[in-house]
Tab-separated table of C-alpha atoms and ligand atoms in Angstrom:
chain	number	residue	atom	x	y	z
A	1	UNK	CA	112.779	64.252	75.198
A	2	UNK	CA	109.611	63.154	74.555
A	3	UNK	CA	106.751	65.030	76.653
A	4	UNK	CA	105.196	63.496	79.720
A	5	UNK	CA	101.622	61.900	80.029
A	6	UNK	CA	99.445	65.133	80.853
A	7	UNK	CA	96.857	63.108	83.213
A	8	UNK	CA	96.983	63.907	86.737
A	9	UNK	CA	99.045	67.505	86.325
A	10	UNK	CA	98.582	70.291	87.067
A	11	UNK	CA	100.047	73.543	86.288
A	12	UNK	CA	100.304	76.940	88.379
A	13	UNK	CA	98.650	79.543	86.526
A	14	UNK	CA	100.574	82.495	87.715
A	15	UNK	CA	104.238	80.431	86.871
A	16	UNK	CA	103.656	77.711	84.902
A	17	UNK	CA	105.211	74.974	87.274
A	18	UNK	CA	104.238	71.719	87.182
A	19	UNK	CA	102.529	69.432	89.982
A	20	UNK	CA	101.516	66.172	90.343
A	21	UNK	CA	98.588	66.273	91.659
A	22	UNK	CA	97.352	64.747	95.311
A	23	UNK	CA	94.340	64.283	97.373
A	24	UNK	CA	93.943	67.326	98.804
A	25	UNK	CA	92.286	67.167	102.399
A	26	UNK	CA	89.360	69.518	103.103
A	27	UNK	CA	90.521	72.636	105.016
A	28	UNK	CA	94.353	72.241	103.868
A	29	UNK	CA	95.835	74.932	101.604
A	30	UNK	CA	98.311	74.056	98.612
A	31	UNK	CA	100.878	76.709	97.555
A	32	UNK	CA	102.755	76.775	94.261
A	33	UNK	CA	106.293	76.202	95.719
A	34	UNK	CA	107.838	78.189	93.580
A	35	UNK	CA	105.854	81.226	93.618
A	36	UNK	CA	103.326	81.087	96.734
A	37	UNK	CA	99.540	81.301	94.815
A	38	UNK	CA	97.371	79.318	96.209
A	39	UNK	CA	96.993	76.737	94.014
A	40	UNK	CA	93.802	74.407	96.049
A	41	UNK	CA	92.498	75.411	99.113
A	42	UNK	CA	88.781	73.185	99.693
A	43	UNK	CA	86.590	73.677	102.539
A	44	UNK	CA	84.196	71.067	103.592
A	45	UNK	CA	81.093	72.168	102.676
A	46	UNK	CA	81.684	74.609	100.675
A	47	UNK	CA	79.380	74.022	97.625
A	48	UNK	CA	76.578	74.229	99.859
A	49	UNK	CA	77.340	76.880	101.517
A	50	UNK	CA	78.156	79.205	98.536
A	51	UNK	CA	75.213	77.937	96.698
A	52	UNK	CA	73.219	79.503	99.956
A	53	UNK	CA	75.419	82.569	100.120
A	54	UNK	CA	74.716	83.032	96.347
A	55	UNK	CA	70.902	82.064	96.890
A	56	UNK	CA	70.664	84.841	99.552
A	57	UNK	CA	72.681	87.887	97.342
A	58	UNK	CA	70.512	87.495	94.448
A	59	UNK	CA	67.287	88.321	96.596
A	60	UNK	CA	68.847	90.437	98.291
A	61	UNK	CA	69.961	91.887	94.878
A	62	UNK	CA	66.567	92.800	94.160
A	63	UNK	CA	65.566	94.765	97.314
A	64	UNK	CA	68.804	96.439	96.454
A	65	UNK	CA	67.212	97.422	93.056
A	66	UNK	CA	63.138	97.630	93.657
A	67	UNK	CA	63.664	99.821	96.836
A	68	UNK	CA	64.273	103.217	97.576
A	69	UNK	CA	68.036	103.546	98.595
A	70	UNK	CA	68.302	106.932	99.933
A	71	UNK	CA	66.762	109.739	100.729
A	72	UNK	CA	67.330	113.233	101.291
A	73	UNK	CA	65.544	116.698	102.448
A	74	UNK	CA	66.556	120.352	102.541
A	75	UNK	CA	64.230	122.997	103.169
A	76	UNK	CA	60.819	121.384	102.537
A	77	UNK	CA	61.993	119.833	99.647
A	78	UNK	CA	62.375	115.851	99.714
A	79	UNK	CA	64.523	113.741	96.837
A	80	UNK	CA	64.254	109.845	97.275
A	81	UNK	CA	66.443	107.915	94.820
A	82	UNK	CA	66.859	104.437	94.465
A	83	UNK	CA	70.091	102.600	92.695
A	84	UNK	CA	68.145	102.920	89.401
A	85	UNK	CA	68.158	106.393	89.558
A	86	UNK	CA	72.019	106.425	90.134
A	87	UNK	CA	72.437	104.681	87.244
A	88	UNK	CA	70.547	107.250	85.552
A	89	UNK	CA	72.296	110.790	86.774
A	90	UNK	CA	74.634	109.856	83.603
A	91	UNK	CA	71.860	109.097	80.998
A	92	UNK	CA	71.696	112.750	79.462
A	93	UNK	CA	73.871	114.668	77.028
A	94	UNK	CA	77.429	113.592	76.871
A	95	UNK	CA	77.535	111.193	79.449
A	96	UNK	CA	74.963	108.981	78.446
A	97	UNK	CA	76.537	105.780	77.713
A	98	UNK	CA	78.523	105.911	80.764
A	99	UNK	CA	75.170	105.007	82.376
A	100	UNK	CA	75.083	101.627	80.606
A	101	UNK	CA	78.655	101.137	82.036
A	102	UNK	CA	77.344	102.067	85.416
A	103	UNK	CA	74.298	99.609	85.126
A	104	UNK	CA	76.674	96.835	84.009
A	105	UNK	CA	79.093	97.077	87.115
A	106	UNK	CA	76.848	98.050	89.651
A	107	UNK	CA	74.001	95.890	88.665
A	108	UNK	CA	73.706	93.829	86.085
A	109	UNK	CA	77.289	91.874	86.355
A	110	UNK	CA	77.009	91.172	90.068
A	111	UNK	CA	73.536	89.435	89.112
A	112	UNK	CA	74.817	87.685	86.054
A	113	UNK	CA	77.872	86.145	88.201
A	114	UNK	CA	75.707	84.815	91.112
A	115	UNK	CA	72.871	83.553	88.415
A	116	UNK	CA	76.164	81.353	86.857
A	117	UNK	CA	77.504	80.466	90.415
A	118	UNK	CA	73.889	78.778	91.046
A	119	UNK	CA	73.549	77.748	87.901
A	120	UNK	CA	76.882	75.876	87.962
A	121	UNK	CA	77.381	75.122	92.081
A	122	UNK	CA	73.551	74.591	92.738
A	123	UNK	CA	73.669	71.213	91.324
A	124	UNK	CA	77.394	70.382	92.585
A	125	UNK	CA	75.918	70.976	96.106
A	126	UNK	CA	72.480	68.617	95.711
A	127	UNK	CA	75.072	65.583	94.107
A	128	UNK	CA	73.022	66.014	90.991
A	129	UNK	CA	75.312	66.228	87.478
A	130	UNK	CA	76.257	69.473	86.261
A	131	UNK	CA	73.547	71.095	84.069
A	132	UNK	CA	74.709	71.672	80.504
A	133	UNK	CA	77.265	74.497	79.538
A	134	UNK	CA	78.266	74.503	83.604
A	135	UNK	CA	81.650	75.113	82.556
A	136	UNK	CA	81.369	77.834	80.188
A	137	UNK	CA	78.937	79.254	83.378
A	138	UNK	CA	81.728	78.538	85.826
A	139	UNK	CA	84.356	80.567	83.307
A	140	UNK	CA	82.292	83.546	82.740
A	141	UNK	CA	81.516	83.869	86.288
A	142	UNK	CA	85.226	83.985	87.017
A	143	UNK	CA	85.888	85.980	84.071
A	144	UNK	CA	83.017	88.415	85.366
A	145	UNK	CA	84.815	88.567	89.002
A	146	UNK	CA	86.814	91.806	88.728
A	147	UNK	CA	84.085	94.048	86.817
A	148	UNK	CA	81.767	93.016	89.773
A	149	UNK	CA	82.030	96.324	91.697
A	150	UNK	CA	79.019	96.143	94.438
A	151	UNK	CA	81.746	96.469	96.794
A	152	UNK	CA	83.556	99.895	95.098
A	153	UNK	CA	79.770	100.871	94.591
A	154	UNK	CA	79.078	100.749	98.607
A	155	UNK	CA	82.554	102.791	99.093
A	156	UNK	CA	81.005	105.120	97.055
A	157	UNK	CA	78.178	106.079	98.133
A	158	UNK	CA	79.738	106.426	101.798
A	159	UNK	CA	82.063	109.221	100.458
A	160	UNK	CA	78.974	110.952	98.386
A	161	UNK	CA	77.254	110.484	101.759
A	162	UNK	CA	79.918	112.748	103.666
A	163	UNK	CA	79.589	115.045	100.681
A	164	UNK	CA	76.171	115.788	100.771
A	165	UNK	CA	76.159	115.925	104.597
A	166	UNK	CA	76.501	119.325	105.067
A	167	UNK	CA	73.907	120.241	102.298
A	168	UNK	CA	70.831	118.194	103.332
A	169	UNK	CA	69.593	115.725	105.749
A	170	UNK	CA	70.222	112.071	104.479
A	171	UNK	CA	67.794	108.942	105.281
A	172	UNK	CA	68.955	105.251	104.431
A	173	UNK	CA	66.601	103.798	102.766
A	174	UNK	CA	66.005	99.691	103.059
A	175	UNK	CA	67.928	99.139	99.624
A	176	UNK	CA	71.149	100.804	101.356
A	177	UNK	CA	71.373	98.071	103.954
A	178	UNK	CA	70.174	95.335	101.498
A	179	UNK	CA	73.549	96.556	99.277
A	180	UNK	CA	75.592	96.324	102.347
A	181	UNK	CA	74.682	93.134	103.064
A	182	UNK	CA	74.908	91.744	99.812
A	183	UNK	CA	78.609	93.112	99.580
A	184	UNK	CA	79.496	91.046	102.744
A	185	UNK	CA	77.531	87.764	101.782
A	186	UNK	CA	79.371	88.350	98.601
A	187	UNK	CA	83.139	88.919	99.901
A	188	UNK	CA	82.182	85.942	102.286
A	189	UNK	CA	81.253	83.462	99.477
A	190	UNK	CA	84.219	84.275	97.084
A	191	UNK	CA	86.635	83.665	100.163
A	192	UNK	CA	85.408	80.155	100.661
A	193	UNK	CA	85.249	79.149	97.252
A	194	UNK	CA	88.332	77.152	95.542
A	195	UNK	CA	88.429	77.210	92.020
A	196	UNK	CA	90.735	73.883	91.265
A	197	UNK	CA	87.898	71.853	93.206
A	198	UNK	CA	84.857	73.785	91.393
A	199	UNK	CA	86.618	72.892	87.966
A	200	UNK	CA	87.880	68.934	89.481
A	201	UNK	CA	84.256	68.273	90.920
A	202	UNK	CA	82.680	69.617	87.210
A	203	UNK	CA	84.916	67.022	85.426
A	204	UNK	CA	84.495	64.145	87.455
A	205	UNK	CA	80.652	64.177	87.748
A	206	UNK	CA	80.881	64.451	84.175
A	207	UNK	CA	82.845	61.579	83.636
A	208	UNK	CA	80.372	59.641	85.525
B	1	UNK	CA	106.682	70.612	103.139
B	2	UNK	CA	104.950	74.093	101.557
B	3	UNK	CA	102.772	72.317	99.166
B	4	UNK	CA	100.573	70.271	100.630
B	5	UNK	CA	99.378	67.211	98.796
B	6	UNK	CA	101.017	68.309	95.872
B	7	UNK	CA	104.260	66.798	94.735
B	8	UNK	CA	106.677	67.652	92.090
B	9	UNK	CA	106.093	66.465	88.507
B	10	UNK	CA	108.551	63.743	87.558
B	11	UNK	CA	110.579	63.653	90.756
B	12	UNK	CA	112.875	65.880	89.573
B	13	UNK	CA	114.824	67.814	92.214
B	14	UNK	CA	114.087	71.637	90.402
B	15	UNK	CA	111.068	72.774	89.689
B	16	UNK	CA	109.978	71.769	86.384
B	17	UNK	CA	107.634	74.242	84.162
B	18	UNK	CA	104.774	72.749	81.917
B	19	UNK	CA	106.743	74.588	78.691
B	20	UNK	CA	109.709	73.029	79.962
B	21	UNK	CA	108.266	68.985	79.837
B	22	UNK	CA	106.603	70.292	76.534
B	23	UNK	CA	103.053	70.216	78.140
B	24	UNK	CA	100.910	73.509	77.976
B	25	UNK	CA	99.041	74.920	81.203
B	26	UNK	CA	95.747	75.894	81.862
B	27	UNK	CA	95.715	79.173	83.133
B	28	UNK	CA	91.750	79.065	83.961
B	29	UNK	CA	91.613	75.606	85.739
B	30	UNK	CA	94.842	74.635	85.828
B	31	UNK	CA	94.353	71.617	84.129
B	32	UNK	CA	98.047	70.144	81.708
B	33	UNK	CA	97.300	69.222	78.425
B	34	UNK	CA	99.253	67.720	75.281
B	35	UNK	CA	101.313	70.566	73.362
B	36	UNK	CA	99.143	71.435	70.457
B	37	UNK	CA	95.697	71.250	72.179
B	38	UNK	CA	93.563	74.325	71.266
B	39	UNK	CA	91.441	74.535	73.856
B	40	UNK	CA	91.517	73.014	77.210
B	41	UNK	CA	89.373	69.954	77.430
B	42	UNK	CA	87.850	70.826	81.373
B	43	UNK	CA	86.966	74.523	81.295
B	44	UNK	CA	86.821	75.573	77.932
B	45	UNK	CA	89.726	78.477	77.980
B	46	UNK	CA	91.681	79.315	75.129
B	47	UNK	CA	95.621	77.524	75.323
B	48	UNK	CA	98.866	78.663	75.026
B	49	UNK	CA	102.067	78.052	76.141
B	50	UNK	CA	102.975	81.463	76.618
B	51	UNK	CA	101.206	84.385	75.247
B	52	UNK	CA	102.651	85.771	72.587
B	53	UNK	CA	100.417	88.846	71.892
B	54	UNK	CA	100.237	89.214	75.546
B	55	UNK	CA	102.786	92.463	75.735
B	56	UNK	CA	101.095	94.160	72.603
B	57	UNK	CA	97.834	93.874	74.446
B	58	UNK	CA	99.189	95.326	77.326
B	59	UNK	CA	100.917	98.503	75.982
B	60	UNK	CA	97.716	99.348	74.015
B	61	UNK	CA	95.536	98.933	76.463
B	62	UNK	CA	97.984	100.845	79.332
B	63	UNK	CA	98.283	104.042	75.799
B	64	UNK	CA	94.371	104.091	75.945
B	65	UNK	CA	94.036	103.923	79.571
B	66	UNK	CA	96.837	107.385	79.563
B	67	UNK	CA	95.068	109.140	76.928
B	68	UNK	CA	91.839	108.886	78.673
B	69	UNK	CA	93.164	110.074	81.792
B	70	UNK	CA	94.448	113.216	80.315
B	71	UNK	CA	90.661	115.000	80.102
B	72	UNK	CA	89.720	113.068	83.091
B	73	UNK	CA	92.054	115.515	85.154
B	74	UNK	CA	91.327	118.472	82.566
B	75	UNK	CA	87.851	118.385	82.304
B	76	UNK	CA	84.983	119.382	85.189
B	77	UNK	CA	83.959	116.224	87.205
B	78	UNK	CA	81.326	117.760	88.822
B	79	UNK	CA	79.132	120.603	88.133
B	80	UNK	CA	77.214	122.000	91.115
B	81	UNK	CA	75.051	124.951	91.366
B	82	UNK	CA	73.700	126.501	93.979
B	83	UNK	CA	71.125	129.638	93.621
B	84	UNK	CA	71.677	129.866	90.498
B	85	UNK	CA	75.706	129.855	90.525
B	86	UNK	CA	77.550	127.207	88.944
B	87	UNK	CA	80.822	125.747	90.534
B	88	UNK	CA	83.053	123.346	87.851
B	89	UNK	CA	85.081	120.589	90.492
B	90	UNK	CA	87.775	118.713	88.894
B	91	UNK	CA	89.105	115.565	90.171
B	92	UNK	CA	91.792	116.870	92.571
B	93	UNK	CA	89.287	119.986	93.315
B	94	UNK	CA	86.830	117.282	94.796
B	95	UNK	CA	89.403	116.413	96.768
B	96	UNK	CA	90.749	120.138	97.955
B	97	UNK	CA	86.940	120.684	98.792
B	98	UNK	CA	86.723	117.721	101.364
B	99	UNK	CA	89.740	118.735	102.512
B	100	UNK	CA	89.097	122.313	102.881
B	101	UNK	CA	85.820	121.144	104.294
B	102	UNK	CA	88.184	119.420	107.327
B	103	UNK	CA	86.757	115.786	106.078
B	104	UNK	CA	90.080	114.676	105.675
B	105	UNK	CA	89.797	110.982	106.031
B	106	UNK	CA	87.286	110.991	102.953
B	107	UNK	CA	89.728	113.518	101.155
B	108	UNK	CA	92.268	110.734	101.706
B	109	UNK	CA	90.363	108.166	100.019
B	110	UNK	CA	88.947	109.805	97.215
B	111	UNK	CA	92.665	111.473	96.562
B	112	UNK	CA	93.780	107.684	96.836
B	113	UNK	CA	91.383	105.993	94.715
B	114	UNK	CA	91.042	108.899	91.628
B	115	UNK	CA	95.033	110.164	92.014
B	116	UNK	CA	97.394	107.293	93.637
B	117	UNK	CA	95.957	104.416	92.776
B	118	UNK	CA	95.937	105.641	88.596
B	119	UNK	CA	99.034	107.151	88.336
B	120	UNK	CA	100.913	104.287	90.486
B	121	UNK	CA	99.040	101.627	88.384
B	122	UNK	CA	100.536	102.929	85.305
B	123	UNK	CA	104.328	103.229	86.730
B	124	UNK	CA	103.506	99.586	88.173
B	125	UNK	CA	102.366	98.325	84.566
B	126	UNK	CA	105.117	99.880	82.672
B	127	UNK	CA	107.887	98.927	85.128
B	128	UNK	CA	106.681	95.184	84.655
B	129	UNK	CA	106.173	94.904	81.229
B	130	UNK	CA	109.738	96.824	80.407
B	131	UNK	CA	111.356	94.626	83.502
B	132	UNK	CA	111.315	91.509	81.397
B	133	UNK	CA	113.950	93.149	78.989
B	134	UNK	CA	115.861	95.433	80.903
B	135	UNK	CA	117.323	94.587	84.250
B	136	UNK	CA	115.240	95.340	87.377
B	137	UNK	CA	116.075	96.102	90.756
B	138	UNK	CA	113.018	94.392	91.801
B	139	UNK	CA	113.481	90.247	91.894
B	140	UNK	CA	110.391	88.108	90.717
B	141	UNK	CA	108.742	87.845	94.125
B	142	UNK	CA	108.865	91.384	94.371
B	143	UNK	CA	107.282	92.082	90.900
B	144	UNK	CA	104.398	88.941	91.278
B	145	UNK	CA	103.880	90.953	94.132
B	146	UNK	CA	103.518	93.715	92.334
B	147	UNK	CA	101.632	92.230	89.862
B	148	UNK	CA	98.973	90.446	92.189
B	149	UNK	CA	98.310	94.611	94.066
B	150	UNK	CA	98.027	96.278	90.627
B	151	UNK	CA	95.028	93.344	90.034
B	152	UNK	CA	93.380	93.965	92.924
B	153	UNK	CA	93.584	97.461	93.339
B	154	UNK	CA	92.720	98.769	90.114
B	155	UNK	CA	88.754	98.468	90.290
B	156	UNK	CA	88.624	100.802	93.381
B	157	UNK	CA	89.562	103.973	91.552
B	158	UNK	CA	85.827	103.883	90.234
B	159	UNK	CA	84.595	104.945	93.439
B	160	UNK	CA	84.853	108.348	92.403
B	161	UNK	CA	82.667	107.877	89.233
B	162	UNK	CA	80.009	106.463	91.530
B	163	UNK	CA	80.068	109.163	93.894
B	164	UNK	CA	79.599	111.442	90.935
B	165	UNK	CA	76.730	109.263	89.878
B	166	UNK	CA	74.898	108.979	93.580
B	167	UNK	CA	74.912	112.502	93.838
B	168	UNK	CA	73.553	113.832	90.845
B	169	UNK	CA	70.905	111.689	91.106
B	170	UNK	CA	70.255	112.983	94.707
B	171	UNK	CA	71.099	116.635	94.979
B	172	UNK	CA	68.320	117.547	92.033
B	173	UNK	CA	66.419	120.470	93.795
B	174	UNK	CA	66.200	122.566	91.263
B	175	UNK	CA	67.217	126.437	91.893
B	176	UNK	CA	68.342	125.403	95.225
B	177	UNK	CA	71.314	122.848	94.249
B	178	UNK	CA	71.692	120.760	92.007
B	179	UNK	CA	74.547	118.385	90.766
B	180	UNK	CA	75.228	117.198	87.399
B	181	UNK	CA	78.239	114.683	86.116
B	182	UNK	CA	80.456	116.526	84.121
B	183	UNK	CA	82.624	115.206	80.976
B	184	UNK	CA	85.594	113.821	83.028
B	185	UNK	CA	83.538	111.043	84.831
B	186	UNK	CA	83.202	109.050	81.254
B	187	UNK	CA	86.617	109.649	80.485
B	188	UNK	CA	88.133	108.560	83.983
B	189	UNK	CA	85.815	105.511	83.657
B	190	UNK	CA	87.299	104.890	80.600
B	191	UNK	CA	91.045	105.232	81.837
B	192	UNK	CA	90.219	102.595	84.672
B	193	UNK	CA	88.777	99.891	82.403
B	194	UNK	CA	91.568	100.326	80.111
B	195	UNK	CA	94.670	100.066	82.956
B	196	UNK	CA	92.011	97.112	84.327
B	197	UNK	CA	92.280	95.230	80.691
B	198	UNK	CA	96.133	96.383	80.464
B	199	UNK	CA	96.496	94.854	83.548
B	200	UNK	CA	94.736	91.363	82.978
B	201	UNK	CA	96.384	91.543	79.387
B	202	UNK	CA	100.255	90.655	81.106
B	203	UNK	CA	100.642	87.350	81.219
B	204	UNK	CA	102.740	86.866	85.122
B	205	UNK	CA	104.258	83.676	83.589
B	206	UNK	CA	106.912	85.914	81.747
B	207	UNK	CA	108.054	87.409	84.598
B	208	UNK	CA	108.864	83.851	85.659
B	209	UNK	CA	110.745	82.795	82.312
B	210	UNK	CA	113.022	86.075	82.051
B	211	UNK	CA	114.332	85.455	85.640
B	212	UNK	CA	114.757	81.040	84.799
B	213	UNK	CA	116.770	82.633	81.665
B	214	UNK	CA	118.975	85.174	84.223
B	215	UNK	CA	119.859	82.366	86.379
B	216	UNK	CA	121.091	79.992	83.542
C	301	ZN	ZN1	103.500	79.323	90.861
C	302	ZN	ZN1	91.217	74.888	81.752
């Protein structure tokens, strides 16, 4: 049997079965029938909003980094460290290139992956055509998803918070609720985003 | 009708698999393209039908993720010393001392994230790659299930490395107390990286094919 015209398929990526492929109506969800991912689900809106959302983590972002993030006192004696200086409890001896890892995850990833959102949705959401290399953004910023770990980071530092609790006194500094924020602007915009209409939206103003 | 605005390829009646009409998937985008296409022609990612290094990847990457573990348990994740005496925490000691501490709640999380969530994630991985040659209990809803929990739960066991790494850069008041990382917070970061790649390494499309094979 000779194979079937590939134009207008599309494939699930978790089972491999094959779809032709609809309009899909803003706010509707499509399921693979055969195993239940969620195939397409747009929002209307969306680009817009998660161009925003991405917008308003990567300043945030930045308090996160330039500020102090907590603080703490015992006996007279005052420490104030910022994320920076988390990053850097691993930098001597042994441990040392575990604070590269550290810098990468809690840092430098989460930045990179909202810098390639914009880059890629920023001019999706104005009308305007995709910049060049938007795909290869829009790949690495999906392939960056799971080594994003502002949210583990956050968990973190609540149970290092409980930790220290009965040693000092601990005082939030701006940077901790700049984090926290950014961890729910960033859950927020990765819950509204669909990747089949990212990737159909950056071929067709292509083709244009 | 469960997909919406999506109907089957070809009309057919069963479910028809891009291998099985000779076309190859795009497992980044989705996008079907021509058998023999490299790279896919909307997003860029590498094609294959199924693939085939895909296991090989997986068992490395799960060997290298147990290896690592092994100090990671062994080894001191914590030093802290206090007037000038020097206490050596382990993984499940952190968690004893929050427990001992009556902070049970955050005992239960850290004990969770550095001590369920490893050791299950390597029974999980195992179970699914040896599933598609031996048979399984579990059917292939059960095991995509278990394959889509393993995904998502796997980058939370780092929270203990960054507690480690908030409070040694905190508690740093000299004589008084201070905390320093010890060996086993590079080596558990390691383990969880690995088990992450082991994980993204299995391609879920096999568990599909084994059970279209059983059913034949
Ligand atoms: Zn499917
Ligand atoms: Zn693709």
């Amino acid at each position: 049997m000779a194979a079937p015209d590939p134009t207008g398929l599309i494939a699930c990526p978790t089972c491999d079965a094959l779809y032709r492929e609809r309009r899909i109506g803003a706010d509707e969800v499509a399921r693979c029938r055969r195993c239940g991912t969620v195939l397409a689900a747009p929002q209307s809106g969306a680009m817009t909003r998660i161009t925003m959302l991405a917008g308003a983590a990567l300043v945030l972002m930045v308090a996160a980094v330039s500020f102090p993030f907590l603080e703490l006192s015992e006996m007279g004696l005052q420490q104030r460290s910022s994320v920076v200086d988390a990053i850097l409890a691993f930098s001597d001896g042994r441990t040392a290139p575990l604070s590269l890892a550290l810098a990468l995850l809690i840092v430098l990833l989460p930045a990179a992956r909202l810098l390639a959102l914009l880059y890629t949705l920023g001019p999706m959401a104005l009308g305007w055509q995709p910049w060049r290399h938007a795909a290869l953004a829009f790949r690495w910023a999906e392939k960056m998803r799971p080594w994003a770990m502002a949210e583990v980071f956050i968990v973190g530092v609540a149970v290092a918070l409980v930790k220290v609790a009965g040693l000092a006194t601990v005082t939030l500094g701006p940077a901790f609720w700049a984090f926290c924020l950014l961890v729910l602007i960033t859950v927020r915009k990765d819950s509204i985003m669909c990747r089949l209409t990212v990737w159909k939206t950056l071929s067709e103003r292509h083709a244009s | 009708m469960q997909a919406h605005g999506l109907e089957d390829a070809l009309g057919t009646p069963r479910l028809l698999t891009a291998r099985d009409a000779g076309l190859l998937g795009c497992r980044a985008c989705g996008r079907v393209s021509a058998a023999g296409t490299g790279a896919c022609a909307r997003c860029g990612a590498r094609l294959a039908s199924r693939d085939p290094t895909s296991l090989q990847r997986v068992w490395a990457w799960w060997l290298a993720g147990l290896i690592a573990y092994i100090p990671a348990n062994l080894y001191p994740m914590l030093l802290t010393s206090r007037f000038g005496h020097v206490r050596e925490n382990t993984i499940i000691g952190g968690a004893l001392d929050l427990a001992h501490h009556g902070d049970y709640g955050v005992a239960a999380i850290v004990f969770a994230a550095s001590v369920l969530i490893p050791v299950g994630k390597f029974l999980a991985i195992a179970y699914l790659a040896l599933s598609l040659k031996l048979p399984t209990a579990l059917g292939r809803h059960g095991r995509h299930r278990l394959h889509e929990v393993v995904e998502f739960i796997g980058r939370w066991s780092m929270i203990d490395v960054f507690v480690v790494a908030i409070l040694s850069a905190l508690v740093q008041f000299g004589f008084a107390a201070t905390i320093n990382p010890g060996i086993a917070a590079a080596t558990f970061a390691l383990s969880v990286a690995f088990t992450m790649l082991s994980a993204q390494s299995f391609d879920p499309r096999l568990i599909w094919d084994a059970e279209e094979r059983d059913s034949r």
